[in-house]
PDB file of C-alpha atoms in Angstrom:
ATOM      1  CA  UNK A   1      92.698 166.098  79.392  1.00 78.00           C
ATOM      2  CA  UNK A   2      94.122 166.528  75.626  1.00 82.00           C
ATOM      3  CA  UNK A   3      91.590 169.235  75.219  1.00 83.00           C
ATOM      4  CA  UNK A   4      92.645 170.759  77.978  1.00 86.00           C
ATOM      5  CA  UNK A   5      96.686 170.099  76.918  1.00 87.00           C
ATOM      6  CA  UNK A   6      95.604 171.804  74.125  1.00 87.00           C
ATOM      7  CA  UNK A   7      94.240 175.020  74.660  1.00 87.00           C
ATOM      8  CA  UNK A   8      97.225 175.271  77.534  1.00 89.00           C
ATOM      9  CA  UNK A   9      99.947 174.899  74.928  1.00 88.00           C
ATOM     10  CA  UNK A  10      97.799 177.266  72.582  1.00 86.00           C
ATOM     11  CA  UNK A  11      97.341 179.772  74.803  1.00 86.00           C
ATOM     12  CA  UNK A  12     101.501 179.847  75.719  1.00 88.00           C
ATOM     13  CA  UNK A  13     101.788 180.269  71.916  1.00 87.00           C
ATOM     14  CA  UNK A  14      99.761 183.205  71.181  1.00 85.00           C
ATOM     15  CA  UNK A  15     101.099 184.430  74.565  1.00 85.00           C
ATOM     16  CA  UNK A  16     104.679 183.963  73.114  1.00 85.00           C
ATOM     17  CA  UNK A  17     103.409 185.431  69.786  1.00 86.00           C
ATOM     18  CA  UNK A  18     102.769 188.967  72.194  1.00 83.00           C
ATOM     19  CA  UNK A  19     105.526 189.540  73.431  1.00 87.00           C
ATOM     20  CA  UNK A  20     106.055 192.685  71.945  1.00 88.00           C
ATOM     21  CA  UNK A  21     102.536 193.912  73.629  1.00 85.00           C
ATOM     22  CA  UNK A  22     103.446 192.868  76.880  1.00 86.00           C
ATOM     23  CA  UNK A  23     106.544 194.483  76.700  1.00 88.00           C
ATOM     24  CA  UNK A  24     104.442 197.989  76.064  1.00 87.00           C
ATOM     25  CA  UNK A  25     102.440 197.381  78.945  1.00 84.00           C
ATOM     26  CA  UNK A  26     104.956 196.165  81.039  1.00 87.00           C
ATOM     27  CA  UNK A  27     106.759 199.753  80.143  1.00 88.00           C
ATOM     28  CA  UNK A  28     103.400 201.694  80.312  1.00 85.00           C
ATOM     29  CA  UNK A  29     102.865 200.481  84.001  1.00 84.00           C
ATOM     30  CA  UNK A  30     106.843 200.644  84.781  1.00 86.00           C
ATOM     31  CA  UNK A  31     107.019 204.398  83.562  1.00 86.00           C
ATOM     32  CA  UNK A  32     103.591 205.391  85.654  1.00 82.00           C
ATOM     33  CA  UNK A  33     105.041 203.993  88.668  1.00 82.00           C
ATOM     34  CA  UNK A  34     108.644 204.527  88.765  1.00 82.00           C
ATOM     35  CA  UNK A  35     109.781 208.085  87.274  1.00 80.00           C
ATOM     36  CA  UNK A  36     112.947 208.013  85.247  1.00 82.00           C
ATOM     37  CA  UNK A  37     115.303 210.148  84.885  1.00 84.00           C
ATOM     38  CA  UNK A  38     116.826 212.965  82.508  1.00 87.00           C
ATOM     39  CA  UNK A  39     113.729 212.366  79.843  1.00 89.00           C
ATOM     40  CA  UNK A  40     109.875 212.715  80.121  1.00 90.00           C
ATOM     41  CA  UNK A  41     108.015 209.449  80.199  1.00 89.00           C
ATOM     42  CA  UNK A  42     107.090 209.345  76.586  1.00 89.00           C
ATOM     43  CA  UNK A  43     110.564 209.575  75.510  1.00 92.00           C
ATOM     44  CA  UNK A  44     111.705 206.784  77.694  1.00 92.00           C
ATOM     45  CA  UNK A  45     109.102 204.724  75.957  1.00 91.00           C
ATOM     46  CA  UNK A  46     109.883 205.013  72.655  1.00 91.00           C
ATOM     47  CA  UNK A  47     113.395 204.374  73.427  1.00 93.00           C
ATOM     48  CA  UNK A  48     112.214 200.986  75.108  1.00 92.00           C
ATOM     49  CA  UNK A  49     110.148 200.323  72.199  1.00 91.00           C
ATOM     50  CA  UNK A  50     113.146 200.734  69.689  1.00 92.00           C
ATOM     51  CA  UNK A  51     115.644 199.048  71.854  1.00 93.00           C
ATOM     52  CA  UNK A  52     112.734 196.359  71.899  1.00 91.00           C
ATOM     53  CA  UNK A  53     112.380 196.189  68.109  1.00 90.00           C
ATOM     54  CA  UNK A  54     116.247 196.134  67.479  1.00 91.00           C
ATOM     55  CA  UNK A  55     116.513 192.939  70.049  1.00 92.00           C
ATOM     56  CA  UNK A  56     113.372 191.320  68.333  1.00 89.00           C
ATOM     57  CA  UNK A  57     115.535 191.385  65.101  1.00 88.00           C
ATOM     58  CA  UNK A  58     118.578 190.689  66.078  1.00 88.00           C
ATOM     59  CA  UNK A  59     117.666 187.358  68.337  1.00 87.00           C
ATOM     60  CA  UNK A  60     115.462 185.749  65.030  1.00 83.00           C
ATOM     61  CA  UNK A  61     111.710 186.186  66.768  1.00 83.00           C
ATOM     62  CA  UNK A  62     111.371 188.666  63.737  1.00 82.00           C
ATOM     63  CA  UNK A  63     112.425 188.179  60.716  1.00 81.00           C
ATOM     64  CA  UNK A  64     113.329 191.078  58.939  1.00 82.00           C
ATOM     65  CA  UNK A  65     110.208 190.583  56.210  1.00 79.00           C
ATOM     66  CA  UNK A  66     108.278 190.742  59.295  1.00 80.00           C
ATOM     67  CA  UNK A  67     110.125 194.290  60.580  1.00 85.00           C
ATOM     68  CA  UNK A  68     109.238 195.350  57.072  1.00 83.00           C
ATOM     69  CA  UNK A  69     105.247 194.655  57.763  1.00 81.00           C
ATOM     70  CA  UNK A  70     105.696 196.445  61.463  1.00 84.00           C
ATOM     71  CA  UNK A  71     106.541 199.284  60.408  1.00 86.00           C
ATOM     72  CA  UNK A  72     104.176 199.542  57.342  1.00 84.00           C
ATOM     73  CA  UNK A  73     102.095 199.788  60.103  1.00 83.00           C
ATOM     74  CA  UNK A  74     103.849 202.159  62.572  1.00 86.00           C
ATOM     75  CA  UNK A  75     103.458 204.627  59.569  1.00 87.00           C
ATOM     76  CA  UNK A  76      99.717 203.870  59.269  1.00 84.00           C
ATOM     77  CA  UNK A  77      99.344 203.851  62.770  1.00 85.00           C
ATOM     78  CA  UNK A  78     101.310 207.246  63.304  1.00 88.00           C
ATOM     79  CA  UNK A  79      99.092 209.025  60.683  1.00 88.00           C
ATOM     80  CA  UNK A  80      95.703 207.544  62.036  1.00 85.00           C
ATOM     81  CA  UNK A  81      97.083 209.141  65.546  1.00 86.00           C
ATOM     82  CA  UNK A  82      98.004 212.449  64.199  1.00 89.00           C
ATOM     83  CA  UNK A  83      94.265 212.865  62.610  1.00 88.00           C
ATOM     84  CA  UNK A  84      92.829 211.609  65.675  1.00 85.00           C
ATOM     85  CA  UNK A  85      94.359 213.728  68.021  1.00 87.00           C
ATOM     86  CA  UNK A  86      93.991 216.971  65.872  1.00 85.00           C
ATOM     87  CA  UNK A  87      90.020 216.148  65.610  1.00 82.00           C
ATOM     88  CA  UNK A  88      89.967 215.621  69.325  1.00 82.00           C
ATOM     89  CA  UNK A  89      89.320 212.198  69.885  1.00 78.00           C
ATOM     90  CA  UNK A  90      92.186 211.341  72.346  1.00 78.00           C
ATOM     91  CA  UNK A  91      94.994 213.200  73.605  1.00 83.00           C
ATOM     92  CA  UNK A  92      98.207 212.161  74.744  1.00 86.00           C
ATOM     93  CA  UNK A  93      98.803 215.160  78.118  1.00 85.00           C
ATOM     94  CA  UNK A  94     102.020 214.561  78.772  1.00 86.00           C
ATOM     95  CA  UNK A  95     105.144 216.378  77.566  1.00 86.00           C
ATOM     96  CA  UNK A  96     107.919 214.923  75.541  1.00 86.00           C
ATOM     97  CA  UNK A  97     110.387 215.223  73.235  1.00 89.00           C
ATOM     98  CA  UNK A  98     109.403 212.895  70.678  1.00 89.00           C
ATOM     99  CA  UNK A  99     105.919 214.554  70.644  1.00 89.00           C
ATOM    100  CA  UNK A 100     105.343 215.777  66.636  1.00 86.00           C
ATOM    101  CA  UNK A 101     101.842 217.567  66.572  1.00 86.00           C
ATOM    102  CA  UNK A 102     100.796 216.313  69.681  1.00 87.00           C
ATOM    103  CA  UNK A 103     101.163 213.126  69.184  1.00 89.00           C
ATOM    104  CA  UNK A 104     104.287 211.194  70.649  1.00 90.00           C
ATOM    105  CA  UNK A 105     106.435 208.782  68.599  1.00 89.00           C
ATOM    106  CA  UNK A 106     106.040 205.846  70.689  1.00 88.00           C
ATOM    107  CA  UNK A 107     102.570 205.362  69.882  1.00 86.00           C
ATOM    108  CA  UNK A 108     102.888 204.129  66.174  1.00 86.00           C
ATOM    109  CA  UNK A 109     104.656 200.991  68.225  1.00 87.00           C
ATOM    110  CA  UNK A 110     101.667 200.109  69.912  1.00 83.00           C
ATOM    111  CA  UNK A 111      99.813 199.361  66.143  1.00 82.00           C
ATOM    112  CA  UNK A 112     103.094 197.653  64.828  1.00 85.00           C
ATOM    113  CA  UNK A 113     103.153 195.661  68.087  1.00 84.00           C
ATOM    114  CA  UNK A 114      99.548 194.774  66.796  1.00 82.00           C
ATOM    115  CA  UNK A 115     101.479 193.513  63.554  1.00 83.00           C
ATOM    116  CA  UNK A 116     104.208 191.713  65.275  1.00 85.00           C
ATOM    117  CA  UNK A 117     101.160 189.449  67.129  1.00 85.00           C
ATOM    118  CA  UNK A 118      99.862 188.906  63.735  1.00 84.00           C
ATOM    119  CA  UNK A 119     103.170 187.506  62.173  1.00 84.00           C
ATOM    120  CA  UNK A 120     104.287 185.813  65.218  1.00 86.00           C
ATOM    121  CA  UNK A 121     101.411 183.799  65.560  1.00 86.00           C
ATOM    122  CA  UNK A 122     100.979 183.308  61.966  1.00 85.00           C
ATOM    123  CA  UNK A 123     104.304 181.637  61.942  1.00 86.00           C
ATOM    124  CA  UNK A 124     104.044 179.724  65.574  1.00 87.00           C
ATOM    125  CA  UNK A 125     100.326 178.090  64.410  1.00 87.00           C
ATOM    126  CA  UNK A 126     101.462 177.657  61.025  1.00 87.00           C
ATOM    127  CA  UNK A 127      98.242 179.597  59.504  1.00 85.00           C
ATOM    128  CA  UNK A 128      96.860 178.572  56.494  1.00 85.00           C
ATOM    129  CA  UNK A 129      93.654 180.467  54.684  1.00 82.00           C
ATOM    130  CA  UNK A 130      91.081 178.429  53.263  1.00 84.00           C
ATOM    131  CA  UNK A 131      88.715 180.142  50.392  1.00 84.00           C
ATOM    132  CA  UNK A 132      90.531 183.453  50.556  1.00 79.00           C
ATOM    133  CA  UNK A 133      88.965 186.087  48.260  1.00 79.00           C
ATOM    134  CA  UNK A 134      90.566 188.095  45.171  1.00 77.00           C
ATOM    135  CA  UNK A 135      92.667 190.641  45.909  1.00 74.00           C
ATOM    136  CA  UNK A 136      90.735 193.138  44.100  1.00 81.00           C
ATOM    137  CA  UNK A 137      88.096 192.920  46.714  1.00 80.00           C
ATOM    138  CA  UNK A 138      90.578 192.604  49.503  1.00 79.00           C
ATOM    139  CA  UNK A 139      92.663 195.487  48.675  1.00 80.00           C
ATOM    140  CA  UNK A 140      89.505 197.952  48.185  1.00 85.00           C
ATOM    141  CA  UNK A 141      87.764 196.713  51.360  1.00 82.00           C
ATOM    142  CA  UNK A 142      91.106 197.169  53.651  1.00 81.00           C
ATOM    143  CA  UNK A 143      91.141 201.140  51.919  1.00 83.00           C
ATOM    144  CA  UNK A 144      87.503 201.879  52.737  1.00 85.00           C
ATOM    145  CA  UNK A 145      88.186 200.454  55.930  1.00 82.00           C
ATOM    146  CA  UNK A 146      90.848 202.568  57.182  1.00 82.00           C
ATOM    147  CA  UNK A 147      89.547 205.349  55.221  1.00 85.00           C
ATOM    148  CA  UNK A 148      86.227 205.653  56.994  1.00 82.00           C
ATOM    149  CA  UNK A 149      88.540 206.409  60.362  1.00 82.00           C
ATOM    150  CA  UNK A 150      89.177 210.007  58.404  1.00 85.00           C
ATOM    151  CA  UNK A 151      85.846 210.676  56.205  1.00 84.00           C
ATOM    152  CA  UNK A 152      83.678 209.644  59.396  1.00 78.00           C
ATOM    153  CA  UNK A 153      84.398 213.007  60.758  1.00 78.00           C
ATOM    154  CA  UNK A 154      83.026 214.530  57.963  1.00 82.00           C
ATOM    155  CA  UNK A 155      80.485 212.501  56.418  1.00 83.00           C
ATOM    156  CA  UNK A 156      78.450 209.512  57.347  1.00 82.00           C
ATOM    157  CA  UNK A 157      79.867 206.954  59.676  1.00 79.00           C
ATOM    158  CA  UNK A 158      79.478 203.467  57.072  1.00 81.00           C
ATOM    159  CA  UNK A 159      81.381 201.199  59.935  1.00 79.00           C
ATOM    160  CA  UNK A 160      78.652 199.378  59.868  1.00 80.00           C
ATOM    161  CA  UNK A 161      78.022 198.504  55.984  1.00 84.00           C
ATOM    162  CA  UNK A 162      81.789 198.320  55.947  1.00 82.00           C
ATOM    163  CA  UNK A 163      81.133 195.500  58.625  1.00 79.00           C
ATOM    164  CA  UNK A 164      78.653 194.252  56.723  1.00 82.00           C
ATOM    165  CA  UNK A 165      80.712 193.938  53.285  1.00 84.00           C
ATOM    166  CA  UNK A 166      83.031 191.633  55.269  1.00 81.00           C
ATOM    167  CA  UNK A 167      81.014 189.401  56.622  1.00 81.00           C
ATOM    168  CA  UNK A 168      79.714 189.141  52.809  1.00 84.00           C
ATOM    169  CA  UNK A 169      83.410 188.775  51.529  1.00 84.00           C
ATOM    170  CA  UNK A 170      84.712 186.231  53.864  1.00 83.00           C
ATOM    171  CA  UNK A 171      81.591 184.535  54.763  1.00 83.00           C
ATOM    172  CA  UNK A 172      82.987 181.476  53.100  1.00 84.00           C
ATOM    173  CA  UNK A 173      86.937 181.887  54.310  1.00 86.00           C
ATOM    174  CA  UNK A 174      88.483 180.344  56.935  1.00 87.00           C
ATOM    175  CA  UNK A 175      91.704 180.025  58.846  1.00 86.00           C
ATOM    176  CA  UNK A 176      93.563 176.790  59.738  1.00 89.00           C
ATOM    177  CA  UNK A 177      96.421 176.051  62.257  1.00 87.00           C
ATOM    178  CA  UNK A 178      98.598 173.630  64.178  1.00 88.00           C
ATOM    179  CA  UNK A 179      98.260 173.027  67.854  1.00 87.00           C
ATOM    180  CA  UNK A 180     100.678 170.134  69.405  1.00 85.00           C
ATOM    181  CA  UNK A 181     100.828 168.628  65.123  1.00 84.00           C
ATOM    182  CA  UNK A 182      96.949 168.690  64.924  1.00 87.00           C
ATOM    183  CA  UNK A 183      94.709 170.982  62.652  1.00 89.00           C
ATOM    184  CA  UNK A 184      92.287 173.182  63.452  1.00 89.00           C
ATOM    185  CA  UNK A 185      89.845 175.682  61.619  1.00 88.00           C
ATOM    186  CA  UNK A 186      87.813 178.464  62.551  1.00 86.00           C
ATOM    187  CA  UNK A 187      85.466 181.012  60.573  1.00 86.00           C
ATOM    188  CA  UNK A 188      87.650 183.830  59.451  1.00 82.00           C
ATOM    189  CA  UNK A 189      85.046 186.546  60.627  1.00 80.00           C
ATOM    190  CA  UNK A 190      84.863 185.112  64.195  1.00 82.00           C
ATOM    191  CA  UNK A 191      88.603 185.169  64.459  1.00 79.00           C
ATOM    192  CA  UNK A 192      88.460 189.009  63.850  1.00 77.00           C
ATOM    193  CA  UNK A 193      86.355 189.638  66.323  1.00 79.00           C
ATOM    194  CA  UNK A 194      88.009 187.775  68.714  1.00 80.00           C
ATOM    195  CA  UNK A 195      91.159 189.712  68.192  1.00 76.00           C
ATOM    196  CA  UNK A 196      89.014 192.566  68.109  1.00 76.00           C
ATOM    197  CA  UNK A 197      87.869 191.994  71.471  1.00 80.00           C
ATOM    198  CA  UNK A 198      91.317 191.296  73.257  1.00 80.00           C
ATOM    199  CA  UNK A 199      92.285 194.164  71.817  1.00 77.00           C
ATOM    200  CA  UNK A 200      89.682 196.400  73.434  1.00 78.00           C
ATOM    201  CA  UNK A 201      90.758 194.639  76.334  1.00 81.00           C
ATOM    202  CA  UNK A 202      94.743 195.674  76.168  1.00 79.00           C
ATOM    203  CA  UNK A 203      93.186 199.187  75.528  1.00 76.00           C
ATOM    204  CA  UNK A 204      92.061 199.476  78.724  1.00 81.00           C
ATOM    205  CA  UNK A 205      94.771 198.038  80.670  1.00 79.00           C
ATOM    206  CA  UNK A 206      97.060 200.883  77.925  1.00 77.00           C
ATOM    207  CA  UNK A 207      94.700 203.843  79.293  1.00 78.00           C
ATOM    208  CA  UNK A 208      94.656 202.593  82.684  1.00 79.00           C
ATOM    209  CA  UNK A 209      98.709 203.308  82.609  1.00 76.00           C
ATOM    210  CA  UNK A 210      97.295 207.086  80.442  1.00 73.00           C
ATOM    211  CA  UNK A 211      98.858 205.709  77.455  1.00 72.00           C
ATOM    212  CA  UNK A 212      96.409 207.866  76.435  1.00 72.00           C
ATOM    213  CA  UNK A 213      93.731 209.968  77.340  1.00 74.00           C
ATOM    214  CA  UNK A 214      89.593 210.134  76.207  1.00 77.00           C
ATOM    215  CA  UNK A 215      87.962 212.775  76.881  1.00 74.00           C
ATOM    216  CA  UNK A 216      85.384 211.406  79.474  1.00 68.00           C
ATOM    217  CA  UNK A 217      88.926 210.553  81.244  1.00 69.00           C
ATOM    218  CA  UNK A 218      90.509 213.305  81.545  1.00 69.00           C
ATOM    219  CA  UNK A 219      89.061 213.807  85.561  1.00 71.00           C
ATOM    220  CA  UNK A 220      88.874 209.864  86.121  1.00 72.00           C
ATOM    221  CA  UNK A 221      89.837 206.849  84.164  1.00 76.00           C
ATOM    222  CA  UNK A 222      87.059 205.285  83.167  1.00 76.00           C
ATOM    223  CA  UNK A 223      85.908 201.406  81.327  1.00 75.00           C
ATOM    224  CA  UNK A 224      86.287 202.299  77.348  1.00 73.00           C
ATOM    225  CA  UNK A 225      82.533 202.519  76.040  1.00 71.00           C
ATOM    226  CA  UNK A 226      82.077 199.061  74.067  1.00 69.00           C
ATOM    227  CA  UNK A 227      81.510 200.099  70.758  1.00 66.00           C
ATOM    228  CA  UNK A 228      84.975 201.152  70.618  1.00 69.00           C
ATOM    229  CA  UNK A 229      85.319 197.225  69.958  1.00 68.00           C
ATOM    230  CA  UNK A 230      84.088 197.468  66.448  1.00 68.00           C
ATOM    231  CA  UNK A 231      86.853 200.494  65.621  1.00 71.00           C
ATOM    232  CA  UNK A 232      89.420 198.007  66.831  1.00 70.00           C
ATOM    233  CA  UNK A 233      87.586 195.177  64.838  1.00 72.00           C
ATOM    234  CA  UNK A 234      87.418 197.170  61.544  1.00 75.00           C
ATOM    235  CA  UNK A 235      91.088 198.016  62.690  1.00 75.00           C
ATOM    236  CA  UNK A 236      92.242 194.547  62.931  1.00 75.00           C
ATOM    237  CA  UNK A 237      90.425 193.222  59.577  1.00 76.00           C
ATOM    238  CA  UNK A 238      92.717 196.273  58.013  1.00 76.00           C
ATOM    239  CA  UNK A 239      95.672 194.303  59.640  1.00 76.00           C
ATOM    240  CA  UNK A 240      94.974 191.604  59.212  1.00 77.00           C
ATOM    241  CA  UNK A 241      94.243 191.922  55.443  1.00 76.00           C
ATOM    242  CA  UNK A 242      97.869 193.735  54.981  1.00 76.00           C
ATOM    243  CA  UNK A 243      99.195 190.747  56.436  1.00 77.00           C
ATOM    244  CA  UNK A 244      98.041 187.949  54.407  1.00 76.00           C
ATOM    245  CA  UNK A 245      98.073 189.933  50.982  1.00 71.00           C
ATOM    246  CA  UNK A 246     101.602 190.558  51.923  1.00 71.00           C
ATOM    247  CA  UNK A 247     102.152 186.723  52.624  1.00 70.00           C
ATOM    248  CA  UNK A 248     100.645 185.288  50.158  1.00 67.00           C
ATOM    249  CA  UNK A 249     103.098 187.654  48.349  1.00 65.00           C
ATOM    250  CA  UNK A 250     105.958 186.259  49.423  1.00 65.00           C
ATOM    251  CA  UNK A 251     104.839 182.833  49.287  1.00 64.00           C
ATOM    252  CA  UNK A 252     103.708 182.923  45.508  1.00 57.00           C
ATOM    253  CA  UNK A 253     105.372 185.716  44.088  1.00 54.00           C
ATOM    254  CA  UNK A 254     105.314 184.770  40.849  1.00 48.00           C
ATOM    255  CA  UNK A 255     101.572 184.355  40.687  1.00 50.00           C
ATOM    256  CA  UNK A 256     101.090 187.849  42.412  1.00 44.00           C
ATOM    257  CA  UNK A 257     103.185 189.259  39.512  1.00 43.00           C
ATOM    258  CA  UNK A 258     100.925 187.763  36.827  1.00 41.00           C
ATOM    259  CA  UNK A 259     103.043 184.937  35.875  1.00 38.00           C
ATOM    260  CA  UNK A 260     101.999 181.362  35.639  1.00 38.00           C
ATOM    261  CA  UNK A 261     103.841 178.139  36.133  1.00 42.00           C
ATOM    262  CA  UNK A 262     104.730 177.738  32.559  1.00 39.00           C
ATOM    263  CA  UNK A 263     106.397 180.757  32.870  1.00 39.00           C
ATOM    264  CA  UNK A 264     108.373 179.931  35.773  1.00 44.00           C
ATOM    265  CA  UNK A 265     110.158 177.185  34.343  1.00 43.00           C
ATOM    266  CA  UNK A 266     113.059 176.915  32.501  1.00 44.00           C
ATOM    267  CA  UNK A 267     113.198 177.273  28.796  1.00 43.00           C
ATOM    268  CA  UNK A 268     114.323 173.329  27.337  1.00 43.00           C
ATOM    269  CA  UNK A 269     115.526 172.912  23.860  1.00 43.00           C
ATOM    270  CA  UNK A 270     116.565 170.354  22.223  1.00 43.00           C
ATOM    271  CA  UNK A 271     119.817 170.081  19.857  1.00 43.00           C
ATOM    272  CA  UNK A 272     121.389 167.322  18.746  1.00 41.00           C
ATOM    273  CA  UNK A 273     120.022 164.694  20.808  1.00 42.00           C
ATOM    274  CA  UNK A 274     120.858 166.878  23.646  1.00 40.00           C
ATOM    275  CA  UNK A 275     118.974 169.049  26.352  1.00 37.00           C
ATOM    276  CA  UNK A 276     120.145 173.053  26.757  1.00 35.00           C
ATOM    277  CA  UNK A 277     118.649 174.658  29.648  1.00 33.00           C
TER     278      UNK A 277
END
């Protein structure tokens, strides 16, 4: 029964840690069911998303550090979509306002909703790396990953050495965290590609509701061919990666700006039998 108490009460905190997700869905389905008024449906989305973000914020589920991170990644998701859709690879059909090259505004949201999961349930299970590499591999690694979503379409396809580098890189990491005041750990790899996974999931329910559009469903929706799951696993490991550089950053900025403990402290002299700080 405790294992079972357990996974319940972990499974209400990574649902509470995507909330922002199910919001998107929520207004995905809403949107393809119910027209609204005086805008397209794209518009009415990003306004939800916005109005979402702002109420996030304001009510303390994000801190603004955190809104900082999200939309880091709205801008990294918004230019990945922009490529994509000029090389063909989705489309978004509908019209709207908001819609710069094709491409409407709303759906940089659904990558910094990707973030907001990330911090959320960083914060709720009180995450803790174990063995985490140097940043000068980390930081290279996240740029070839997210690179190879561009150069692919012009030169070799290296998803899978790139996959291959990180199981090399964080063979030996792990991540810990808190469930009901007990610790758990679990290989970092296998917790990327069970994000991964859930996330190819949520894309299908998202182009079930044409969030967007494939090709090959463009007459019929259709399952999303499984190998998209290592694009969204490369995808997450790029998140993910952002993420903890960023706070380990913030939880030991001294030591990401080069300067040690000896450092830190304040200057004592001594004068006169006396201490001057």
């Amino acid at each position: 029964m405790r294992a079972v108490k357990q996974l319940l009460h972990f499974g209400w905190e990574q649902a509470l840690s995507c909330l922002f997700p199910v919001v998107i869905f929520a207004s995905l389905a809403l949107t393809q069911w119910i027209p609204l008024p005086l805008l397209p449906r794209y518009d009415w989305l990003l306004i939800i998303c916005l109005l979402m973000q702002w109420w996030m914020v304001r009510s303390g589920l994000e801190t603004r550090d955190e809104l900082k991170v999200i939309t880091l990644f709205h801008v990294i998701g918004l230019a990945l979509e922009l490529f994509k859709v000029h090389m063909g690879s989705w489309s978004y059909p509908e019209e709207g306002y908001s819609k710069f090259f094709g491409v409407p505004l709303y759906s940089g949201f659904m990558y910094a909703s990707v973030a907001s999961y990330l911090c959320q349930a960083w914060r709720r299970l009180k995450v803790e790396l174990v063995r985490w590499p140097s940043v000068w591999l980390v930081v290279p690694l996240a740029s070839a990953i997210y690179l190879n979503f561009f150069t692919h379409h012009y030169w070799v396809d290296i998803r899978w050495w790139l996959s291959g580098l990180v199981l090399l890189v964080f063979w030996k990491a792990w991540v810990r965290y808190e469930v009901n005041d007990t610790r758990y750990r679990m290989p970092l790899a296998l917790s990327f590609v069970l994000i991964g996974f859930f996330i190819w999931v949520a894309e299908n329910i998202a182009t079930y509701f044409s969030a967007w559009e494939y090709p090959n469903q463009a007459d019929a929706w259709s399952l999303v061919h499984l190998g998209k799951v290592s694009s969204w696993l490369l995808l997450v490991i790029v998140s993910f990666l952002i993420v903890a550089t960023l706070k380990r950053v913030k939880k030991h900025p001294a030591k990401s700006r080069g300067i040690s403990g000896e450092e830190k402290r304040p200057r004592v002299q001594k004068r006169y039998g006396k201490l001057y700080l």
